[in-house]
mmCIF file of C-alpha atoms in Angstrom:
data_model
loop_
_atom_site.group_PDB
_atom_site.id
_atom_site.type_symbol
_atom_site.label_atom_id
_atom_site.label_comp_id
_atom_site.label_asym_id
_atom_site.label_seq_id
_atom_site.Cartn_x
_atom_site.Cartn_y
_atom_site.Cartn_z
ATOM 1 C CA UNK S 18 -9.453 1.626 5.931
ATOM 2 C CA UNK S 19 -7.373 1.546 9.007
ATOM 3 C CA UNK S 20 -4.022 -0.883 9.144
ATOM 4 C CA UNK S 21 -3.224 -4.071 11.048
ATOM 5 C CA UNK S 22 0.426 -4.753 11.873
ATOM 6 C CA UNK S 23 1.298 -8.376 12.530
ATOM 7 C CA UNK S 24 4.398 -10.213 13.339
ATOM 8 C CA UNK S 25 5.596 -11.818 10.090
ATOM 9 C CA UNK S 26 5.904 -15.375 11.418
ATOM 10 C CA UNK S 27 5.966 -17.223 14.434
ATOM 11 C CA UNK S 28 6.165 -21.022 15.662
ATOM 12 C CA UNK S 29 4.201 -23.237 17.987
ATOM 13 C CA UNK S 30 4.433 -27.016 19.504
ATOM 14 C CA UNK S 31 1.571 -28.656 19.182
ATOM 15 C CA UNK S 32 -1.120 -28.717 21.687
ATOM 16 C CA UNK S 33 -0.047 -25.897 23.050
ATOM 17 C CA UNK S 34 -1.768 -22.462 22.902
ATOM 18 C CA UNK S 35 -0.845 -20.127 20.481
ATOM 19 C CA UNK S 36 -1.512 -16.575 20.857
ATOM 20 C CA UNK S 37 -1.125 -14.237 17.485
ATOM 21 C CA UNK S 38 -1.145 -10.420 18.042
ATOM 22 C CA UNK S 39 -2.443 -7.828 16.243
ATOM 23 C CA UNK S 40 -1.684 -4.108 16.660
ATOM 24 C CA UNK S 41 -4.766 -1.344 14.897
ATOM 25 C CA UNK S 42 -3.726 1.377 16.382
ATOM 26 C CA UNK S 43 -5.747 4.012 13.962
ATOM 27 C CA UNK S 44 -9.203 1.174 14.576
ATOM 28 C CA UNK S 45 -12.293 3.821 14.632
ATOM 29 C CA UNK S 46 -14.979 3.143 16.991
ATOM 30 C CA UNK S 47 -17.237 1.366 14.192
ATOM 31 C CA UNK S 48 -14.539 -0.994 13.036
ATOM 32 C CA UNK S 49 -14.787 -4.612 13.430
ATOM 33 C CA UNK S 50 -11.648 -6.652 14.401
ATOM 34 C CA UNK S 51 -11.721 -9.752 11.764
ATOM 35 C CA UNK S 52 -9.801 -12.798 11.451
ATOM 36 C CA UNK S 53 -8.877 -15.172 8.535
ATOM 37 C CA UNK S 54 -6.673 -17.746 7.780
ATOM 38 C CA UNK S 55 -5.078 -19.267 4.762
ATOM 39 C CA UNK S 56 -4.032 -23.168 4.802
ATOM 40 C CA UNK S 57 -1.797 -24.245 2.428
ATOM 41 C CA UNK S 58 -2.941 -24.541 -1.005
ATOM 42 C CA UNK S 59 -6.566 -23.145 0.141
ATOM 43 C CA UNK S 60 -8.885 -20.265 -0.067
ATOM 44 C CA UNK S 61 -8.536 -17.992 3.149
ATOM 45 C CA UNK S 62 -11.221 -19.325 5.777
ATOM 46 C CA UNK S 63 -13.159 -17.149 8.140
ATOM 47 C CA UNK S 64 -11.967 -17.638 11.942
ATOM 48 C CA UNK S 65 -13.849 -14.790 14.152
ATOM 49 C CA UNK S 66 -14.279 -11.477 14.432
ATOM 50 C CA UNK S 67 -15.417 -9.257 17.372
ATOM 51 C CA UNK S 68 -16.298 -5.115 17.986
ATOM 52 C CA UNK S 69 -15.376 -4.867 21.838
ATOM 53 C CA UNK S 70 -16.283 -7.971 23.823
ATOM 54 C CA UNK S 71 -14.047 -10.970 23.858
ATOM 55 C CA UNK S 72 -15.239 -13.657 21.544
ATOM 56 C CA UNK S 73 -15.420 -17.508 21.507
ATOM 57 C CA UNK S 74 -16.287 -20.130 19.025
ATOM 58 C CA UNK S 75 -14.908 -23.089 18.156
ATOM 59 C CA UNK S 76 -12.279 -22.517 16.661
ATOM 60 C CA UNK S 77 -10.784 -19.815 18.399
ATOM 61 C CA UNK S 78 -11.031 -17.163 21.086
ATOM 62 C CA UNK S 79 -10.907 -12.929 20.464
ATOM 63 C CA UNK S 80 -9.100 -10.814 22.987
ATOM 64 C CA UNK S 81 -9.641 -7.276 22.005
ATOM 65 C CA UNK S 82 -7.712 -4.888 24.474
ATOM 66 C CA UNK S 83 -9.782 -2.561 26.889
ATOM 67 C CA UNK S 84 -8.815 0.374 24.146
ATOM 68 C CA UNK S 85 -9.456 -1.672 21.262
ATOM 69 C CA UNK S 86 -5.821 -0.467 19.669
ATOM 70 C CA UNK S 87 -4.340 -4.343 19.639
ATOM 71 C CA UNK S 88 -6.273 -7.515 20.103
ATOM 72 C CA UNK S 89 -5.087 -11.427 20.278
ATOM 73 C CA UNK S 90 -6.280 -14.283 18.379
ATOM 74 C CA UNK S 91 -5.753 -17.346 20.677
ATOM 75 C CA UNK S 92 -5.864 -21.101 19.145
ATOM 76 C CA UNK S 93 -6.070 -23.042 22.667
ATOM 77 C CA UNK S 94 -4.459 -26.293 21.473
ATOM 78 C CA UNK S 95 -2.450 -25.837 18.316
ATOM 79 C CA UNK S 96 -2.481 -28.924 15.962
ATOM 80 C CA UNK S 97 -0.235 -29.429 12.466
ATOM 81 C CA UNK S 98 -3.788 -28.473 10.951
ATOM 82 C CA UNK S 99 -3.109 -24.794 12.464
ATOM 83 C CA UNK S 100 -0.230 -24.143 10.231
ATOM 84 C CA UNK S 101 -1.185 -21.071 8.016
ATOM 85 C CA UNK S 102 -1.218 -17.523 7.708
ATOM 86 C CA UNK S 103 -3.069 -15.676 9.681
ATOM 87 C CA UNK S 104 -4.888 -12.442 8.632
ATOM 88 C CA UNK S 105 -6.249 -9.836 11.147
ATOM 89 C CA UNK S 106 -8.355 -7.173 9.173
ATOM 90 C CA UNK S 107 -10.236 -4.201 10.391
ATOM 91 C CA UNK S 108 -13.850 -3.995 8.595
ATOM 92 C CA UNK S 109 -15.753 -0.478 8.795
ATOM 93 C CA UNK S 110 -19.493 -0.951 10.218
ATOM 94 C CA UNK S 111 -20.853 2.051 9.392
ATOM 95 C CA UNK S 112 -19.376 1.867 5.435
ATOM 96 C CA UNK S 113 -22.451 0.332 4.446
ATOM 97 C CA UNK S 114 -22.790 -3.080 2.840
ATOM 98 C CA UNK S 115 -19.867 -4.255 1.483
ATOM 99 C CA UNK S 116 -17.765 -7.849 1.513
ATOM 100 C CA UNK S 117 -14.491 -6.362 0.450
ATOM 101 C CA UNK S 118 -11.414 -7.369 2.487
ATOM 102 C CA UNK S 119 -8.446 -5.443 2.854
ATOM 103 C CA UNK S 120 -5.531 -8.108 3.647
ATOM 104 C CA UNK S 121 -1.925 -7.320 5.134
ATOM 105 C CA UNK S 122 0.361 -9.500 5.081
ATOM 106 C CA UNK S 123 -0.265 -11.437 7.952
ATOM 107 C CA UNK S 124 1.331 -14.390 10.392
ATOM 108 C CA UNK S 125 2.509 -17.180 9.427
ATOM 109 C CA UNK S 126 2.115 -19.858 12.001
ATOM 110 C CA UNK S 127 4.362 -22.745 11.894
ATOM 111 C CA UNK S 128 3.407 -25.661 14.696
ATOM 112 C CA UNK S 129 5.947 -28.102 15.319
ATOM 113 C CA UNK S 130 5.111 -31.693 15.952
ATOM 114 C CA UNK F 11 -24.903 -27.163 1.008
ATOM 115 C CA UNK F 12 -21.512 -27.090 -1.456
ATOM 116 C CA UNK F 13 -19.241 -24.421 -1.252
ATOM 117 C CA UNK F 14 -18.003 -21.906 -3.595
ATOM 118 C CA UNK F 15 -16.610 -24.003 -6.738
ATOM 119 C CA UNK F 16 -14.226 -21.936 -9.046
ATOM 120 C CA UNK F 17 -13.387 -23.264 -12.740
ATOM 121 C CA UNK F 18 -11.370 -23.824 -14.059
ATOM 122 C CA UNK F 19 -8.655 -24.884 -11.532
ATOM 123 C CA UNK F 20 -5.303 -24.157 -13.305
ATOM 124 C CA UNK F 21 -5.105 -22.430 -16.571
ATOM 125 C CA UNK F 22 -2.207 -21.444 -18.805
ATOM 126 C CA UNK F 23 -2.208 -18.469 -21.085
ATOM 127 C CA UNK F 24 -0.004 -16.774 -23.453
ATOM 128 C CA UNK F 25 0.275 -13.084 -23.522
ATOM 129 C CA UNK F 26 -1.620 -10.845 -25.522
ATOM 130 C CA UNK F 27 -4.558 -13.560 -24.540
ATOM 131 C CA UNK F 28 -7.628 -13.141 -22.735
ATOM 132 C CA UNK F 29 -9.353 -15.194 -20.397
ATOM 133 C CA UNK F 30 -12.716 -15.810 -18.368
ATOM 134 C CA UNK F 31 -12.884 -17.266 -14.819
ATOM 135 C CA UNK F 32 -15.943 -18.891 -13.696
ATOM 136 C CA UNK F 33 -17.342 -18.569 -9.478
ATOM 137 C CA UNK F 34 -20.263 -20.012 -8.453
ATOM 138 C CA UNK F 35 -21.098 -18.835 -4.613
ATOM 139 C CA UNK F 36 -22.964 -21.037 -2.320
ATOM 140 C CA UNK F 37 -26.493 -21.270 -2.883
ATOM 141 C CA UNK F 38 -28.518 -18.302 -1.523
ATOM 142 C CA UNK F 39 -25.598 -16.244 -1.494
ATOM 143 C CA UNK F 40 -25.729 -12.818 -3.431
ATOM 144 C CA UNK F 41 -22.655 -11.093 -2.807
ATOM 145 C CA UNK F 42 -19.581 -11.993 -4.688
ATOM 146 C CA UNK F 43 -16.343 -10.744 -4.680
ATOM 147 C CA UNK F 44 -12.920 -11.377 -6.659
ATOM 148 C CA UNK F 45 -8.989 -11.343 -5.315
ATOM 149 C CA UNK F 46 -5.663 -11.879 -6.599
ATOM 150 C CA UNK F 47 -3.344 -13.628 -4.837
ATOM 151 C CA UNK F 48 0.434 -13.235 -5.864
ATOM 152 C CA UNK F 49 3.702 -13.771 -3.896
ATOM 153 C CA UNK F 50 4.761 -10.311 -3.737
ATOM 154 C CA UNK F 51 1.551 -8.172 -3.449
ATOM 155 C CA UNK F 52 -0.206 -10.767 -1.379
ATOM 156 C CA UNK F 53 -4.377 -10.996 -1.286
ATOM 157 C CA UNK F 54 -5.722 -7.659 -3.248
ATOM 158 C CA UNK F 55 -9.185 -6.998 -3.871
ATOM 159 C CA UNK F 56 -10.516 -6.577 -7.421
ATOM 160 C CA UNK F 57 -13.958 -5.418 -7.572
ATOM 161 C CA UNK F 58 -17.343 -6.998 -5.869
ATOM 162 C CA UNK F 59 -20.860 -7.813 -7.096
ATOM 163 C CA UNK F 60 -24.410 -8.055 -5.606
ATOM 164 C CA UNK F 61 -27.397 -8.754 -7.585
ATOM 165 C CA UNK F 62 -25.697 -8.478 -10.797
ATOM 166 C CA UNK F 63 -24.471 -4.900 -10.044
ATOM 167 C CA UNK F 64 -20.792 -4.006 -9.352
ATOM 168 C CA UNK F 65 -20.747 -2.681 -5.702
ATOM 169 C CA UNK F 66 -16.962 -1.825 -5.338
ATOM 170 C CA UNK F 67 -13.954 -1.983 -7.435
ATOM 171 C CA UNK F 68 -10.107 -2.279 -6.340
ATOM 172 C CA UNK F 69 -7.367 -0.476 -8.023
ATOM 173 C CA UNK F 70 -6.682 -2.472 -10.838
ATOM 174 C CA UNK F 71 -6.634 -1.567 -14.760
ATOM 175 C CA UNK F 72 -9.596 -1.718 -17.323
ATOM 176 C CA UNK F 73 -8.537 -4.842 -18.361
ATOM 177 C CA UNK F 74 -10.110 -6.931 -15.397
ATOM 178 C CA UNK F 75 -13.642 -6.795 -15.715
ATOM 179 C CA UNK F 76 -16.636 -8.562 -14.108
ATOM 180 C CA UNK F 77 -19.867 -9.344 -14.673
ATOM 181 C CA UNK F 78 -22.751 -11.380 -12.065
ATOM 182 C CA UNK F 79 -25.804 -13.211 -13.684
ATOM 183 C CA UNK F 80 -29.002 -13.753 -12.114
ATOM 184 C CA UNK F 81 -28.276 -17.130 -10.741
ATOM 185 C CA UNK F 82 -25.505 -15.204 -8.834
ATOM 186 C CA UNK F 83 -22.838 -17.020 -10.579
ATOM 187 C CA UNK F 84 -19.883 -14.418 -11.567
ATOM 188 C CA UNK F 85 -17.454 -14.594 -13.847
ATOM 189 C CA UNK F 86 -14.197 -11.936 -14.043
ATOM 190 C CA UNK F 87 -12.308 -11.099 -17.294
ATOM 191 C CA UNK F 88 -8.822 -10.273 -17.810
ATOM 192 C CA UNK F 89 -7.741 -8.742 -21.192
ATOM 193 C CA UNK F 90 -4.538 -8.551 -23.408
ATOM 194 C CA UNK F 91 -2.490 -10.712 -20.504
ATOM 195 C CA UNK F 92 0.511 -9.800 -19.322
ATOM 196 C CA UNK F 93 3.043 -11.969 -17.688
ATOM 197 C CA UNK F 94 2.103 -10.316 -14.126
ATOM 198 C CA UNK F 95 -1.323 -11.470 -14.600
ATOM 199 C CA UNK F 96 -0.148 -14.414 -13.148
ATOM 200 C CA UNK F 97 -1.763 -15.159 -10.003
ATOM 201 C CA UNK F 98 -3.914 -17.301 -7.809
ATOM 202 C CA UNK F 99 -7.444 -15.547 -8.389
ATOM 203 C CA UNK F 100 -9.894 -16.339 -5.486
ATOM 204 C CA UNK F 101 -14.020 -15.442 -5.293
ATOM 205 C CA UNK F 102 -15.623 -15.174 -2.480
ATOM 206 C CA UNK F 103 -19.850 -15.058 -1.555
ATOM 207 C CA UNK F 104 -21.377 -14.235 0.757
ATOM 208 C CA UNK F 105 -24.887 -13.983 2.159
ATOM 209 C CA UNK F 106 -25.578 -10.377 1.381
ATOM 210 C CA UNK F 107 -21.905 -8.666 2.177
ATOM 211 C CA UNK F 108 -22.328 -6.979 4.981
ATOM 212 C CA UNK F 109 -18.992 -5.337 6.966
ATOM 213 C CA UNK F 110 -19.701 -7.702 9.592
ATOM 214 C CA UNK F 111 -20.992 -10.906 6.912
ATOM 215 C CA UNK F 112 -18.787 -13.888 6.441
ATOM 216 C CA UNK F 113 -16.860 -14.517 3.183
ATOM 217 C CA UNK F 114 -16.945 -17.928 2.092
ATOM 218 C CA UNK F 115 -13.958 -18.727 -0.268
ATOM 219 C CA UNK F 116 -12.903 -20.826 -3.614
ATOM 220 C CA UNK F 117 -9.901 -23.015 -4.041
ATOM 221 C CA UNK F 118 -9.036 -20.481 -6.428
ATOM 222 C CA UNK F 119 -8.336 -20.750 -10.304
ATOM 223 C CA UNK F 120 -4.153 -20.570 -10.852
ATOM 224 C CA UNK F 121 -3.120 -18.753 -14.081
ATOM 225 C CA UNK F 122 -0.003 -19.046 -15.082
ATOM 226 C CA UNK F 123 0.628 -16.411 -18.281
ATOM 227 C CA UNK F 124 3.748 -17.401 -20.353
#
């Protein structure tokens, strides 16, 4: 599986966009750009996750560069609930079915009231 | 619809013990699939299971062990503890575990092996 490199921490104010990097240089066309998060005391929780388009939902938006070797999570208006890790993982489409995950060891976001 | 329930919640072993950890994924779900979670190897993937039938295994000992029942309920195994057993295990389902499916996570079962 190819690697993610991610900052190990970084800080926020609240309400204020937050934008979390994510570097996969060795990403092979058929690899999927995932991202999870872990609150405190929780099970990690699905966020997005994108091939080569740009991605919105509700929660968050997907930047993937026009070479698909970094992409950007972006929370538009951090709130105290944002504080977490963060977890960008590459996911093979062509491997066949499977629901493993290969975590790093992510971002740690810490938003300041 | 409920979400994946994991039990029990906290457990406390000696070593030399073994214990069984229960996951039941979200109804209609058929993959499932276990983690550890420990401070200094951080989120590692033990082995996965879809319609009772181990799909892909992690680099861990003999000692964990799995097993997935009809209902799609799993349960993992972990033999002759040790003290770095000790970890935060987490299942996750999902609808049929796809690369591209969402994985719906537990609260996780903490055991702590003394």
């Amino acid at each position: 599986d190819a690697k993610t490199t991610q900052p190990n921490s970084m800080e926020s104010n609240e309400e204020e966009p937050v934008h979390l990097p994510c570097n996969h240089s060795t990403i092979s066309g058929t690899d999927y750009i995932h991202w999870y998060r872990q609150l405190p005391s929780q099970g990690p929780e699905y966020v997005i996750h994108g091939l080569t388009s740009n991605v919105n939902n509700r929660m968050a938006s997907l930047a993937i560069a026009e070479d698909r070797k970094s992409s950007t999570l972006i929370l538009h208006r951090a709130t105290l609930r944002d504080a977490a890790v963060y977890y960008c993982i590459l996911r093979d489409g062509k491997s066949g079915n499977t629901g493993k995950l290969i975590f790093g060891q992510g971002t740690t976001l810490q938003v300041k009231p | 619809k409920a979400g994946v329930t994991q039990t029990p919640r906290y457990l406390i072993k000696t070593r030399g013990q073994q214990v069984t950890l229960s996951c039941s994924p979200i109804s209609g779900h058929r993959s499932v699939s276990w983690y550890q979670q420990t401070p200094g190897q951080g989120l590692q993937f033990l082995f996965e299971y879809f319609s009772e039938t181990q799909r892909n295994k992690g680099n861990f000992p003999g000692r964990f062990s799995g097993r997935q029942f009809s209902n799609s309920r799993s349960e993992m195994n972990v033999s002759t503890l040790e003290l770095g057993d000790s970890a935060l295990y987490l299942c996750a389902s999902s609808l049929v575990g796809t690369s591209i499916s969402e994985q719906f996570f537990g609260p996780g079962t903490r055991l702590t092996v003394l």
